[in-house]
């Protein structure tokens, strides 16, 4: 299998550095786990508590999905209806803004 190729790699500080969004998208070989050939990880970190608060990723059998009950319930996930990883990133950033707004 050829090496993964980075398509997107960004870290964004939010709310004066209290939170950090880390987003990485890779082009990978199409497989049962990644049928669209994309591996995406979007995580919102609480930099004070040093815990993840939100995670969007993609893999089978779930496709693109959002973990909203972090850090306490890592297995809870909701499906995200997006066409591609770019839409998934936009969705994640909106969800991250809502988490921050609700906690501020």
PDB file of C-alpha atoms in Angstrom:
ATOM      1  CA  UNK A   1       0.000   0.000   0.000  1.00  0.00           C
ATOM      2  CA  UNK A   2       1.399   3.451  -0.886  1.00  0.00           C
ATOM      3  CA  UNK A   3       1.972   5.947   1.908  1.00  0.00           C
ATOM      4  CA  UNK A   4      -0.835   8.261   2.900  1.00  0.00           C
ATOM      5  CA  UNK A   5      -0.703  11.758   1.459  1.00  0.00           C
ATOM      6  CA  UNK A   6      -1.694  14.744   3.595  1.00  0.00           C
ATOM      7  CA  UNK A   7      -4.490  16.738   1.967  1.00  0.00           C
ATOM      8  CA  UNK A   8      -5.211  19.126   4.840  1.00  0.00           C
ATOM      9  CA  UNK A   9      -3.352  19.872   8.065  1.00  0.00           C
ATOM     10  CA  UNK A  10      -4.334  22.753  10.319  1.00  0.00           C
ATOM     11  CA  UNK A  11      -4.339  23.788  13.977  1.00  0.00           C
ATOM     12  CA  UNK A  12      -6.582  26.669  14.991  1.00  0.00           C
ATOM     13  CA  UNK A  13      -6.583  28.334  18.391  1.00  0.00           C
ATOM     14  CA  UNK A  14     -10.048  29.380  19.565  1.00  0.00           C
ATOM     15  CA  UNK A  15     -11.346  31.498  22.440  1.00  0.00           C
ATOM     16  CA  UNK A  16      -7.944  33.058  23.166  1.00  0.00           C
ATOM     17  CA  UNK A  17      -6.234  29.659  23.145  1.00  0.00           C
ATOM     18  CA  UNK A  18      -8.591  27.963  25.598  1.00  0.00           C
ATOM     19  CA  UNK A  19      -9.467  25.504  22.811  1.00  0.00           C
ATOM     20  CA  UNK A  20      -7.564  24.190  19.827  1.00  0.00           C
ATOM     21  CA  UNK A  21      -9.033  22.570  16.723  1.00  0.00           C
ATOM     22  CA  UNK A  22      -6.702  20.076  15.059  1.00  0.00           C
ATOM     23  CA  UNK A  23      -7.730  18.909  11.609  1.00  0.00           C
ATOM     24  CA  UNK A  24      -5.873  16.402   9.448  1.00  0.00           C
ATOM     25  CA  UNK A  25      -7.116  14.747   6.257  1.00  0.00           C
ATOM     26  CA  UNK A  26      -5.161  12.043   4.457  1.00  0.00           C
ATOM     27  CA  UNK A  27      -5.604  10.480   1.068  1.00  0.00           C
ATOM     28  CA  UNK A  28      -5.254   6.749   1.656  1.00  0.00           C
ATOM     29  CA  UNK A  29      -5.797   3.658  -0.438  1.00  0.00           C
ATOM     30  CA  UNK A  30      -9.458   2.872  -0.868  1.00  0.00           C
ATOM     31  CA  UNK A  31     -10.370  -0.003   1.389  1.00  0.00           C
ATOM     32  CA  UNK A  32     -13.240  -1.469   3.354  1.00  0.00           C
ATOM     33  CA  UNK A  33     -12.354   0.824   6.262  1.00  0.00           C
ATOM     34  CA  UNK A  34     -11.972   3.967   4.091  1.00  0.00           C
ATOM     35  CA  UNK A  35     -14.135   3.409   0.978  1.00  0.00           C
ATOM     36  CA  UNK A  36     -13.710   6.992  -0.266  1.00  0.00           C
ATOM     37  CA  UNK A  37      -9.921   6.885   0.145  1.00  0.00           C
ATOM     38  CA  UNK A  38      -9.959   9.601   2.829  1.00  0.00           C
ATOM     39  CA  UNK A  39      -8.988   9.377   6.488  1.00  0.00           C
ATOM     40  CA  UNK A  40     -10.132  12.427   8.455  1.00  0.00           C
ATOM     41  CA  UNK A  41      -9.560  13.455  12.050  1.00  0.00           C
ATOM     42  CA  UNK A  42     -10.975  16.672  13.488  1.00  0.00           C
ATOM     43  CA  UNK A  43     -10.613  17.146  17.225  1.00  0.00           C
ATOM     44  CA  UNK A  44     -11.487  20.037  19.513  1.00  0.00           C
ATOM     45  CA  UNK A  45      -9.168  20.047  22.523  1.00  0.00           C
ATOM     46  CA  UNK A  46      -9.774  21.818  25.802  1.00  0.00           C
ATOM     47  CA  UNK A  47      -6.251  23.090  26.426  1.00  0.00           C
ATOM     48  CA  UNK A  48      -6.873  23.854  30.122  1.00  0.00           C
ATOM     49  CA  UNK A  49      -8.373  20.476  31.008  1.00  0.00           C
ATOM     50  CA  UNK A  50      -6.146  18.702  28.451  1.00  0.00           C
ATOM     51  CA  UNK A  51      -9.041  16.592  27.127  1.00  0.00           C
ATOM     52  CA  UNK A  52     -10.813  16.241  23.802  1.00  0.00           C
ATOM     53  CA  UNK A  53     -14.305  17.777  23.750  1.00  0.00           C
ATOM     54  CA  UNK A  54     -15.406  16.905  20.226  1.00  0.00           C
ATOM     55  CA  UNK A  55     -14.164  14.539  17.530  1.00  0.00           C
ATOM     56  CA  UNK A  56     -15.217  14.042  13.941  1.00  0.00           C
ATOM     57  CA  UNK A  57     -13.702  11.141  12.050  1.00  0.00           C
ATOM     58  CA  UNK A  58     -14.610   8.636   9.370  1.00  0.00           C
ATOM     59  CA  UNK A  59     -14.301   4.912   9.049  1.00  0.00           C
ATOM     60  CA  UNK A  60     -16.538   1.982   8.358  1.00  0.00           C
ATOM     61  CA  UNK A  61     -19.038   0.892   9.479  1.00  0.00           C
ATOM     62  CA  UNK A  62     -19.986   4.431  10.575  1.00  0.00           C
ATOM     63  CA  UNK A  63     -18.798   6.688   7.745  1.00  0.00           C
ATOM     64  CA  UNK A  64     -18.375  10.317   8.810  1.00  0.00           C
ATOM     65  CA  UNK A  65     -19.489  10.686  12.418  1.00  0.00           C
ATOM     66  CA  UNK A  66     -19.187  13.002  15.399  1.00  0.00           C
ATOM     67  CA  UNK A  67     -18.288  12.031  18.961  1.00  0.00           C
ATOM     68  CA  UNK A  68     -20.135  14.584  21.112  1.00  0.00           C
ATOM     69  CA  UNK A  69     -19.863  13.181  24.641  1.00  0.00           C
ATOM     70  CA  UNK A  70     -16.103  13.379  25.077  1.00  0.00           C
ATOM     71  CA  UNK A  71     -14.179  12.754  27.200  1.00  0.00           C
ATOM     72  CA  UNK A  72     -16.655  10.661  29.211  1.00  0.00           C
ATOM     73  CA  UNK A  73     -18.299   8.511  26.534  1.00  0.00           C
ATOM     74  CA  UNK A  74     -15.941   7.796  23.654  1.00  0.00           C
ATOM     75  CA  UNK A  75     -18.253   5.263  22.038  1.00  0.00           C
ATOM     76  CA  UNK A  76     -21.203   7.649  21.609  1.00  0.00           C
ATOM     77  CA  UNK A  77     -21.395   8.927  18.036  1.00  0.00           C
ATOM     78  CA  UNK A  78     -23.844  10.536  15.673  1.00  0.00           C
ATOM     79  CA  UNK A  79     -23.779  10.209  11.893  1.00  0.00           C
ATOM     80  CA  UNK A  80     -22.898  13.258   9.841  1.00  0.00           C
ATOM     81  CA  UNK A  81     -24.494  13.659   6.410  1.00  0.00           C
ATOM     82  CA  UNK A  82     -21.754  15.183   4.261  1.00  0.00           C
ATOM     83  CA  UNK A  83     -20.590  14.576   0.701  1.00  0.00           C
ATOM     84  CA  UNK A  84     -16.834  14.838   1.262  1.00  0.00           C
ATOM     85  CA  UNK A  85     -14.121  15.694   3.736  1.00  0.00           C
ATOM     86  CA  UNK A  86     -14.304  19.423   2.973  1.00  0.00           C
ATOM     87  CA  UNK A  87     -17.964  19.497   4.032  1.00  0.00           C
ATOM     88  CA  UNK A  88     -17.073  17.413   7.073  1.00  0.00           C
ATOM     89  CA  UNK A  89     -14.473  19.994   8.131  1.00  0.00           C
ATOM     90  CA  UNK A  90     -17.013  22.814   7.756  1.00  0.00           C
ATOM     91  CA  UNK A  91     -19.531  20.811   9.791  1.00  0.00           C
ATOM     92  CA  UNK A  92     -16.927  20.164  12.492  1.00  0.00           C
ATOM     93  CA  UNK A  93     -15.926  23.822  12.790  1.00  0.00           C
ATOM     94  CA  UNK A  94     -19.577  24.826  13.207  1.00  0.00           C
ATOM     95  CA  UNK A  95     -20.103  22.132  15.860  1.00  0.00           C
ATOM     96  CA  UNK A  96     -16.889  23.232  17.625  1.00  0.00           C
ATOM     97  CA  UNK A  97     -18.144  26.835  17.693  1.00  0.00           C
ATOM     98  CA  UNK A  98     -21.382  25.651  19.287  1.00  0.00           C
ATOM     99  CA  UNK A  99     -19.526  23.665  21.963  1.00  0.00           C
ATOM    100  CA  UNK A 100     -17.372  26.677  22.816  1.00  0.00           C
ATOM    101  CA  UNK A 101     -20.366  29.034  22.838  1.00  0.00           C
ATOM    102  CA  UNK A 102     -22.310  26.730  25.172  1.00  0.00           C
ATOM    103  CA  UNK A 103     -19.402  26.441  27.595  1.00  0.00           C
ATOM    104  CA  UNK A 104     -18.448  30.135  27.662  1.00  0.00           C
TER     105      UNK A 104
END
